[in-house]
Tab-separated table of C-alpha atoms and ligand atoms in Angstrom:
chain	number	residue	atom	x	y	z
A	1	MET	CA	36.148	16.521	19.823
A	2	GLU	CA	33.489	14.384	20.728
A	3	LEU	CA	32.063	11.880	18.584
A	4	LEU	CA	34.202	13.001	15.755
A	5	ASP	CA	35.652	9.471	15.241
A	6	LYS	CA	31.996	8.077	14.615
A	7	GLN	CA	30.309	10.987	12.706
A	8	SER	CA	30.650	11.616	9.153
A	9	ILE	CA	32.528	15.503	8.704
A	10	TRP	CA	30.286	17.060	6.039
A	11	GLN	CA	32.135	19.075	3.358
A	12	VAL	CA	31.870	21.026	-0.268
A	13	ARG	CA	30.744	18.804	-2.964
A	14	ASN	CA	30.681	20.368	-6.427
A	15	SER	CA	29.336	17.894	-8.925
A	16	TYR	CA	25.946	16.395	-7.580
A	17	LEU	CA	22.324	17.475	-7.569
A	18	GLY	CA	19.471	16.207	-5.482
A	19	VAL	CA	15.844	16.181	-6.576
A	20	TYR	CA	13.015	17.335	-4.764
A	21	VAL	CA	9.086	16.760	-6.158
A	22	HIS	CA	6.193	17.832	-4.347
A	23	PHE	CA	2.944	15.792	-4.537
A	24	PRO	CA	0.371	18.441	-2.788
A	25	TYR	CA	-2.629	16.136	-1.597
A	26	CYS	CA	-3.313	14.904	1.475
A	27	PHE	CA	-6.395	12.967	2.972
A	28	LYS	CA	-7.195	15.618	4.968
A	29	LYS	CA	-5.399	19.036	5.751
A	30	CYS	CA	-3.728	19.253	9.474
A	31	ASP	CA	-4.724	22.217	11.093
A	32	TYR	CA	-1.058	23.500	11.967
A	33	CYS	CA	0.240	22.642	8.475
A	34	ASP	CA	1.912	25.800	6.573
A	35	PHE	CA	2.756	23.507	3.577
A	36	TYR	CA	1.155	24.101	0.310
A	37	SER	CA	-1.240	21.096	0.790
A	38	GLU	CA	-4.855	19.904	-0.061
A	39	GLY	CA	-7.231	17.864	1.784
A	40	ILE	CA	-9.175	15.571	-0.755
A	41	GLY	CA	-9.984	12.418	1.457
A	42	PRO	CA	-9.849	8.756	0.712
A	43	SER	CA	-10.033	8.776	-2.774
A	44	PRO	CA	-6.595	9.139	-5.658
A	45	ALA	CA	-6.203	12.753	-6.851
A	46	ASN	CA	-8.295	13.405	-10.253
A	47	ASP	CA	-5.274	15.076	-11.961
A	48	GLU	CA	-2.710	12.669	-10.910
A	49	LYS	CA	-1.953	11.850	-14.281
A	50	SER	CA	-1.575	15.236	-15.656
A	51	LEU	CA	0.081	16.428	-12.302
A	52	PHE	CA	2.774	13.840	-13.277
A	53	GLN	CA	3.174	15.102	-16.839
A	54	SER	CA	3.750	18.495	-15.555
A	55	TYR	CA	6.393	17.299	-13.325
A	56	GLN	CA	7.998	15.918	-16.783
A	57	LYS	CA	7.674	19.233	-18.179
A	58	GLU	CA	9.128	21.118	-15.525
A	59	ILE	CA	12.196	19.211	-15.315
A	60	LEU	CA	12.793	19.445	-19.262
A	61	GLU	CA	12.330	23.046	-18.869
A	62	ARG	CA	14.600	23.796	-15.901
A	63	THR	CA	17.450	21.643	-17.973
A	64	LYS	CA	16.779	23.839	-20.714
A	65	HIS	CA	17.503	27.309	-18.884
A	66	PHE	CA	20.132	25.841	-16.839
A	67	PRO	CA	22.129	22.974	-19.322
A	68	GLU	CA	24.702	22.814	-17.028
A	69	ILE	CA	22.893	21.166	-14.240
A	70	LYS	CA	23.136	17.647	-16.825
A	71	ASN	CA	26.790	17.710	-16.279
A	72	ARG	CA	25.863	16.928	-12.703
A	73	THR	CA	25.098	13.323	-11.191
A	74	ILE	CA	21.659	12.965	-9.346
A	75	ASP	CA	22.805	11.522	-6.088
A	76	THR	CA	19.291	11.857	-3.793
A	77	VAL	CA	15.482	12.111	-5.076
A	78	PHE	CA	13.030	13.285	-2.637
A	79	PHE	CA	9.227	12.526	-3.214
A	80	GLY	CA	7.618	14.899	-0.547
A	81	GLY	CA	4.704	16.683	0.051
A	82	GLY	CA	1.626	16.709	0.662
A	83	THR	CA	1.373	13.210	1.165
A	84	PRO	CA	3.116	11.408	-1.734
A	85	SER	CA	2.212	8.138	-0.548
A	86	LYS	CA	-1.137	8.865	-1.483
A	87	ALA	CA	-0.195	9.030	-5.480
A	88	SER	CA	0.183	5.258	-6.988
A	89	SER	CA	3.694	3.479	-6.991
A	90	GLU	CA	3.323	3.378	-10.836
A	91	SER	CA	3.253	7.382	-10.852
A	92	TRP	CA	6.712	7.535	-9.232
A	93	LYS	CA	7.813	4.619	-11.149
A	94	GLU	CA	7.355	5.990	-14.208
A	95	LEU	CA	8.822	9.450	-13.150
A	96	LEU	CA	11.850	7.734	-11.628
A	97	GLY	CA	12.155	6.098	-15.115
A	98	PHE	CA	11.991	9.545	-16.438
A	99	LEU	CA	14.412	11.053	-14.420
A	100	ARG	CA	17.077	8.149	-14.894
A	101	SER	CA	16.800	8.814	-18.600
A	102	GLU	CA	17.526	12.043	-18.571
A	103	PHE	CA	20.636	12.529	-15.647
A	104	ALA	CA	23.298	10.539	-14.490
A	105	PHE	CA	22.652	8.399	-11.474
A	106	ALA	CA	25.065	8.026	-8.726
A	107	GLU	CA	25.265	3.954	-7.880
A	108	ASP	CA	24.160	4.561	-4.053
A	109	THR	CA	21.438	7.480	-5.015
A	110	GLU	CA	19.433	7.691	-1.778
A	111	ILE	CA	15.619	7.820	-3.336
A	112	SER	CA	13.249	8.666	-0.297
A	113	ILE	CA	9.559	8.909	0.266
A	114	GLU	CA	7.788	10.356	2.791
A	115	VAL	CA	4.624	8.123	3.591
A	116	ASN	CA	1.412	8.675	5.964
A	117	PRO	CA	0.339	6.275	8.267
A	118	GLU	CA	-2.970	5.795	6.697
A	119	ASP	CA	-0.926	4.594	3.979
A	120	LEU	CA	1.572	2.268	5.411
A	121	SER	CA	1.518	-0.803	4.880
A	122	GLU	CA	3.995	-4.376	4.166
A	123	LYS	CA	2.490	-4.249	0.690
A	124	LEU	CA	3.463	-0.575	-0.062
A	125	LEU	CA	7.133	-0.972	1.125
A	126	GLU	CA	7.471	-3.987	-0.923
A	127	GLU	CA	6.429	-1.913	-3.856
A	128	TYR	CA	8.444	0.970	-3.393
A	129	HIS	CA	11.095	-1.331	-2.755
A	130	SER	CA	10.865	-3.004	-6.121
A	131	LEU	CA	10.943	0.249	-7.606
A	132	GLY	CA	14.324	1.525	-6.455
A	133	ILE	CA	13.091	3.244	-3.278
A	134	ASN	CA	15.268	2.954	-0.623
A	135	ARG	CA	14.215	5.524	2.592
A	136	VAL	CA	10.947	5.951	3.723
A	137	ASN	CA	10.248	8.436	6.444
A	138	VAL	CA	6.754	8.584	8.000
A	139	GLY	CA	4.947	11.412	9.647
A	140	VAL	CA	3.730	10.017	12.942
A	141	GLN	CA	3.592	13.165	14.848
A	142	THR	CA	2.028	11.161	18.129
A	143	PHE	CA	0.431	8.099	18.467
A	144	GLU	CA	-1.856	9.652	21.000
A	145	PRO	CA	-5.420	10.268	19.235
A	146	LYS	CA	-6.195	13.411	21.484
A	147	GLY	CA	-3.281	14.894	20.091
A	148	LEU	CA	-3.663	13.966	16.619
A	149	GLU	CA	-7.500	15.365	17.114
A	150	PHE	CA	-5.813	18.579	18.138
A	151	LEU	CA	-3.663	18.712	15.124
A	152	GLY	CA	-6.587	17.985	12.945
A	153	ARG	CA	-4.999	15.142	11.745
A	154	HIS	CA	-6.335	12.383	10.154
A	155	TYR	CA	-6.228	9.360	12.169
A	156	ASP	CA	-6.712	5.910	11.129
A	157	ARG	CA	-6.240	3.716	14.386
A	158	GLU	CA	-5.178	-0.012	13.010
A	159	ARG	CA	-2.746	1.366	10.923
A	160	TYR	CA	-1.336	3.693	13.540
A	161	ASP	CA	-1.150	0.816	15.799
A	162	SER	CA	0.842	-1.606	13.413
A	163	LEU	CA	3.120	1.090	12.263
A	164	VAL	CA	5.906	0.441	14.240
A	165	ASN	CA	5.866	-3.450	13.418
A	166	VAL	CA	5.587	-2.806	9.624
A	167	LEU	CA	8.606	-0.581	9.355
A	168	THR	CA	10.610	-2.982	11.661
A	169	HIS	CA	10.053	-5.778	9.076
A	170	SER	CA	10.531	-3.254	6.522
A	171	PRO	CA	12.548	-4.465	3.137
A	172	ILE	CA	13.797	-0.784	3.130
A	173	LYS	CA	16.272	-0.428	6.008
A	174	ARG	CA	16.473	3.471	5.639
A	175	VAL	CA	13.024	4.054	7.687
A	176	GLY	CA	12.407	6.771	10.242
A	177	ILE	CA	9.923	8.937	11.636
A	178	ASP	CA	8.629	12.089	12.440
A	179	LEU	CA	7.200	12.917	15.912
A	180	MET	CA	6.347	16.023	17.245
A	181	TYR	CA	6.558	17.721	20.983
A	182	GLY	CA	4.755	20.686	22.445
A	183	ILE	CA	1.290	19.544	21.658
A	184	PRO	CA	-1.132	20.769	24.400
A	185	GLU	CA	-3.212	17.740	24.489
A	186	VAL	CA	-0.030	15.544	24.742
A	187	SER	CA	1.440	15.095	28.274
A	188	GLN	CA	5.253	14.646	28.449
A	189	ASP	CA	4.848	11.196	29.603
A	190	SER	CA	2.917	10.656	26.415
A	191	PHE	CA	5.662	11.955	24.393
A	192	TYR	CA	8.201	9.781	25.983
A	193	ARG	CA	6.070	6.675	25.575
A	194	ASP	CA	6.095	7.518	21.873
A	195	LEU	CA	9.894	7.924	21.864
A	196	ASN	CA	10.019	4.734	23.846
A	197	LEU	CA	8.161	2.897	21.227
A	198	PHE	CA	10.739	4.085	18.277
A	199	LEU	CA	13.686	3.452	20.575
A	200	GLN	CA	12.776	-0.088	21.195
A	201	ALA	CA	12.070	-0.652	17.557
A	202	GLY	CA	15.532	0.661	17.118
A	203	LEU	CA	14.298	2.847	13.812
A	204	PRO	CA	17.323	4.433	12.141
A	205	HIS	CA	16.223	7.990	11.522
A	206	LEU	CA	14.218	10.151	13.758
A	207	SER	CA	13.087	13.853	13.146
A	208	LEU	CA	11.678	15.779	15.968
A	209	TYR	CA	9.723	19.008	15.534
A	210	SER	CA	7.934	21.244	17.842
A	211	LEU	CA	4.546	22.260	17.244
A	212	THR	CA	4.480	25.960	16.217
A	213	LEU	CA	1.987	28.451	15.024
A	214	GLU	CA	2.298	29.559	11.513
A	215	LYS	CA	0.074	32.507	10.313
A	216	GLY	CA	-2.826	31.911	8.201
A	217	THR	CA	-3.345	28.439	9.406
A	218	GLN	CA	-6.376	26.956	10.499
A	219	TYR	CA	-4.865	26.542	14.036
A	220	SER	CA	-3.373	29.811	14.425
A	221	ARG	CA	-6.892	31.004	13.850
A	222	ASP	CA	-8.311	28.723	16.800
A	223	VAL	CA	-5.780	30.203	18.932
A	224	THR	CA	-6.498	33.868	18.132
A	225	ASP	CA	-10.128	32.697	18.623
A	226	HIS	CA	-9.295	31.449	21.838
A	227	LYS	CA	-10.658	27.552	20.699
A	228	LYS	CA	-7.272	26.235	21.088
A	229	LYS	CA	-4.103	26.657	23.515
A	230	GLU	CA	-0.752	27.710	22.097
A	231	PRO	CA	2.088	24.947	21.813
A	232	GLU	CA	3.446	24.149	25.294
A	233	GLU	CA	6.958	26.356	25.631
A	234	ASN	CA	8.063	24.705	28.890
A	235	ILE	CA	7.632	21.106	27.336
A	236	GLN	CA	9.089	22.029	24.596
A	237	SER	CA	12.263	23.196	26.309
A	238	ASP	CA	12.539	20.565	28.491
A	239	ILE	CA	12.508	18.079	25.936
A	240	LEU	CA	14.682	19.721	23.486
A	241	THR	CA	17.469	19.605	26.325
A	242	ASN	CA	17.056	16.249	27.162
A	243	LEU	CA	16.990	14.260	23.802
A	244	PRO	CA	20.616	14.720	22.910
A	245	VAL	CA	21.576	12.840	25.935
A	246	LEU	CA	18.771	10.170	25.656
A	247	LEU	CA	19.314	9.639	22.315
A	248	LYS	CA	22.959	9.583	22.414
A	249	LYS	CA	22.574	6.881	25.022
A	250	HIS	CA	20.838	4.417	22.485
A	251	GLY	CA	23.379	5.072	19.663
A	252	TYR	CA	21.975	8.052	17.651
A	253	LEU	CA	24.087	10.602	16.190
A	254	TRP	CA	22.739	14.230	16.912
A	255	TYR	CA	23.429	15.519	13.403
A	256	GLU	CA	21.240	18.266	12.829
A	257	VAL	CA	19.292	20.579	15.225
A	258	SER	CA	16.212	18.414	14.775
A	259	ASN	CA	17.362	15.526	13.648
A	260	TYR	CA	18.998	12.112	14.896
A	261	ALA	CA	20.494	9.140	13.152
A	262	LYS	CA	22.186	5.794	13.884
A	263	PRO	CA	25.485	6.380	12.015
A	264	GLY	CA	25.112	6.228	8.144
A	265	PHE	CA	21.560	6.624	8.409
A	266	GLU	CA	21.490	10.380	7.821
A	267	SER	CA	19.103	12.013	5.155
A	268	LYS	CA	21.397	12.415	2.280
A	269	HIS	CA	19.068	14.715	0.814
A	270	ASN	CA	18.466	16.925	3.288
A	271	LEU	CA	22.141	17.507	3.978
A	272	LYS	CA	21.918	19.145	0.833
A	273	TYR	CA	19.715	22.063	2.209
A	274	TRP	CA	22.060	22.207	5.224
A	275	THR	CA	25.172	22.483	3.088
A	276	TYR	CA	24.530	24.333	0.126
A	277	GLU	CA	24.185	22.076	-2.418
A	278	PRO	CA	22.056	22.291	-5.384
A	279	TYR	CA	18.735	20.576	-6.042
A	280	LEU	CA	15.866	20.928	-8.318
A	281	GLY	CA	12.509	21.327	-7.043
A	282	ILE	CA	9.490	20.233	-9.101
A	283	GLY	CA	6.036	20.432	-8.362
A	284	PRO	CA	3.362	23.058	-7.056
A	285	GLY	CA	4.800	25.130	-4.025
A	286	ALA	CA	8.421	23.740	-4.375
A	287	HIS	CA	11.499	25.886	-3.972
A	288	GLY	CA	14.798	24.981	-5.857
A	289	MET	CA	18.309	26.244	-6.349
A	290	ILE	CA	20.211	25.596	-9.086
A	291	GLU	CA	23.514	26.640	-10.563
A	292	GLY	CA	23.586	29.888	-7.690
A	293	HIS	CA	19.669	30.682	-8.211
A	294	ARG	CA	16.707	30.128	-6.404
A	295	TYR	CA	13.203	29.829	-7.770
A	296	GLY	CA	9.765	28.891	-6.398
A	297	ASN	CA	6.565	27.291	-7.910
A	298	PRO	CA	2.807	28.688	-7.449
A	299	ARG	CA	1.380	27.250	-4.554
A	300	ASN	CA	-1.623	26.056	-6.628
A	301	SER	CA	-1.882	22.822	-8.411
A	302	SER	CA	-4.439	23.634	-11.231
A	303	LEU	CA	-2.286	26.921	-12.006
A	304	TYR	CA	1.061	24.917	-11.627
A	305	GLN	CA	-0.345	22.458	-14.201
A	306	LYS	CA	-1.586	25.305	-16.519
A	307	LYS	CA	1.187	27.990	-16.924
A	308	GLN	CA	4.401	27.813	-18.463
A	309	THR	CA	7.477	27.060	-15.805
A	310	ASN	CA	8.137	30.011	-13.686
A	311	THR	CA	11.403	31.626	-15.057
A	312	LYS	CA	12.007	33.910	-12.584
A	313	TYR	CA	15.510	33.433	-11.018
A	314	GLU	CA	16.867	35.211	-8.072
A	315	PRO	CA	20.190	34.971	-7.389
A	316	ALA	CA	20.981	33.182	-4.078
A	317	ASP	CA	22.883	35.090	-1.682
A	318	PRO	CA	25.367	32.916	0.732
A	319	SER	CA	26.615	35.318	3.232
A	320	THR	CA	23.044	35.433	4.840
A	321	GLU	CA	21.752	31.895	3.199
A	322	LEU	CA	24.642	29.738	4.369
A	323	SER	CA	24.542	30.897	8.114
A	324	LEU	CA	20.981	29.954	8.297
A	325	THR	CA	21.575	26.236	7.081
A	326	LEU	CA	25.224	25.099	7.971
A	327	PHE	CA	24.885	26.196	11.467
A	328	ARG	CA	21.842	24.027	12.066
A	329	LEU	CA	23.901	21.245	11.776
A	330	PHE	CA	25.389	19.555	15.305
A	331	SER	CA	27.598	17.261	13.292
A	332	PRO	CA	31.174	18.565	12.123
A	333	PHE	CA	31.771	20.275	8.929
A	334	ARG	CA	34.557	21.762	7.275
A	335	TYR	CA	33.877	25.324	8.108
A	336	LEU	CA	36.483	26.690	6.145
A	337	ASP	CA	36.163	25.149	3.049
A	338	PHE	CA	32.633	26.408	3.075
A	339	ILE	CA	33.538	29.899	4.017
A	340	ASP	CA	36.132	29.877	1.002
A	341	ALA	CA	33.837	28.242	-1.687
A	342	TYR	CA	30.705	30.729	-1.083
A	343	LEU	CA	31.637	33.666	0.523
A	344	ASP	CA	33.224	37.141	-0.569
A	345	ALA	CA	36.164	38.671	1.446
A	346	GLY	CA	33.955	41.009	3.616
A	347	ALA	CA	31.506	37.949	4.950
A	348	LYS	CA	34.689	36.017	5.069
A	349	ASP	CA	36.257	37.905	7.536
A	350	LYS	CA	32.671	38.458	9.646
A	351	TYR	CA	32.197	34.613	9.829
A	352	LEU	CA	35.644	34.068	10.986
A	353	ARG	CA	35.512	36.583	13.982
A	354	THR	CA	32.220	35.626	14.826
A	355	ILE	CA	33.080	31.684	15.218
A	356	GLU	CA	36.275	32.674	16.969
A	357	GLY	CA	34.115	34.599	19.572
A	358	TRP	CA	31.939	31.421	19.876
A	359	GLU	CA	34.999	28.967	20.525
A	360	LYS	CA	36.002	31.625	23.276
A	361	LYS	CA	32.737	31.461	25.058
A	362	GLY	CA	32.809	27.712	24.599
A	363	LEU	CA	29.707	27.493	22.349
A	364	CYS	CA	31.853	25.059	19.754
A	365	SER	CA	34.758	23.420	18.861
A	366	ILE	CA	37.066	24.383	15.848
A	367	GLU	CA	40.025	22.147	15.300
A	368	SER	CA	41.761	21.573	11.814
A	369	GLY	CA	39.370	23.556	9.791
A	370	VAL	CA	36.329	21.749	11.489
A	371	PHE	CA	33.840	22.891	13.355
A	372	GLN	CA	31.270	21.523	15.662
A	373	TRP	CA	28.683	22.744	17.872
A	374	LYS	CA	28.781	22.187	21.746
A	375	PRO	CA	25.442	20.850	23.464
A	376	ALA	CA	25.304	24.544	25.416
A	377	ALA	CA	24.896	26.379	21.814
A	378	LEU	CA	21.347	24.579	21.562
A	379	LEU	CA	19.015	26.902	23.386
A	380	LEU	CA	20.750	29.767	22.086
A	381	LEU	CA	21.177	28.956	18.452
A	382	ASP	CA	18.488	30.971	16.891
A	383	ASP	CA	19.985	34.138	18.536
A	384	LEU	CA	23.692	32.647	17.396
A	385	ILE	CA	22.524	32.073	13.853
A	386	LEU	CA	21.420	35.845	13.568
A	387	GLU	CA	24.911	37.190	15.049
A	388	ILE	CA	26.819	35.478	11.845
A	389	SER	CA	24.038	36.484	9.146
A	390	LEU	CA	23.572	39.728	10.057
B	401	SF4	S1	-0.553	15.558	6.225
B	401	SF4	FE1	1.252	16.594	6.571
B	401	SF4	S2	1.323	17.836	4.346
B	401	SF4	FE2	-0.714	17.095	4.449
B	401	SF4	S3	-2.103	18.692	5.768
B	401	SF4	FE3	-0.832	17.208	7.319
B	401	SF4	S4	1.225	17.963	7.807
B	401	SF4	FE4	0.298	19.110	5.746
């Protein structure tokens, strides 16, 4: 099994908990963005203090609804958004202190924050480092100003120019960037120039997403009104197939369909979503899965702060959900253990039959209870996942 000696093999883990906190404010709402976020310009959010108080209130209430989660150990915390780097470091420090006072933390807990380029500086990284944040991800998307303009993203030239240098000298070593491909104003050459900046700097983590057209966004309205072009499909499939080969040459593991990392630098928090581990989702627009139940919070910050914590819990449905997440992994995982832990007899049978069919077609390997996709599966992935989930 290729790369198996270097790659971690993901497995069922029963006693841990992740925490995701959604900070919904950004400098500017990007045209393509489908997350719950609000553009508020350069100033801090007026309601930052009360929002952080509401986070604490929600954590206490979710714990009341599911007291069993207190028996779990937190091993990942993820501050996402929106733009969490827009909130003050002091607010994150207090929230982390609160979480530490309420839960047991694993010694090597991964504590991540998403940072937007306009906020990134040596000083900010030093602050984060001093409060125990040990992973930083920067939403770059593209270094091409025309591309950023197409996306309707805020562009701070000075910060974009210094970004790679600041990350290279960061006191926090677990750093990564997001890049996007398929942006009509960005040529394939320009995309590879961006990628080369990343590779030359040797940063340990890369998320690569394609531009997509999401209903209800400004971008989708602009495409309908013929003001903007649709995402570049041809460039997308070209890049998608080239990247695994290119990044492997530079020592990166392709561990999830859109994510690459140097060995040991995978995002432990995002792996929870893909391996069906429980997580508390806190904040407006956040989703969570705890003790086999899913919930979602209102996508409105003031409503979130005013209303009682939403108590609508839906039982999770592993027979469908497991397929949608687990089979996005391109690194190996103990599929028999996942199937045994989460599926009933009928679903188990279907999973096993489908997986054997894939193996016969040369799409995956299954050895000693360990599953791994072969590269040939990449362009068929959405259809393959549908096969197993229906
Ligand atoms: S910065 Fe990120 S979260 Fe905020 S609007 Fe843009 S894409 Fe959405």
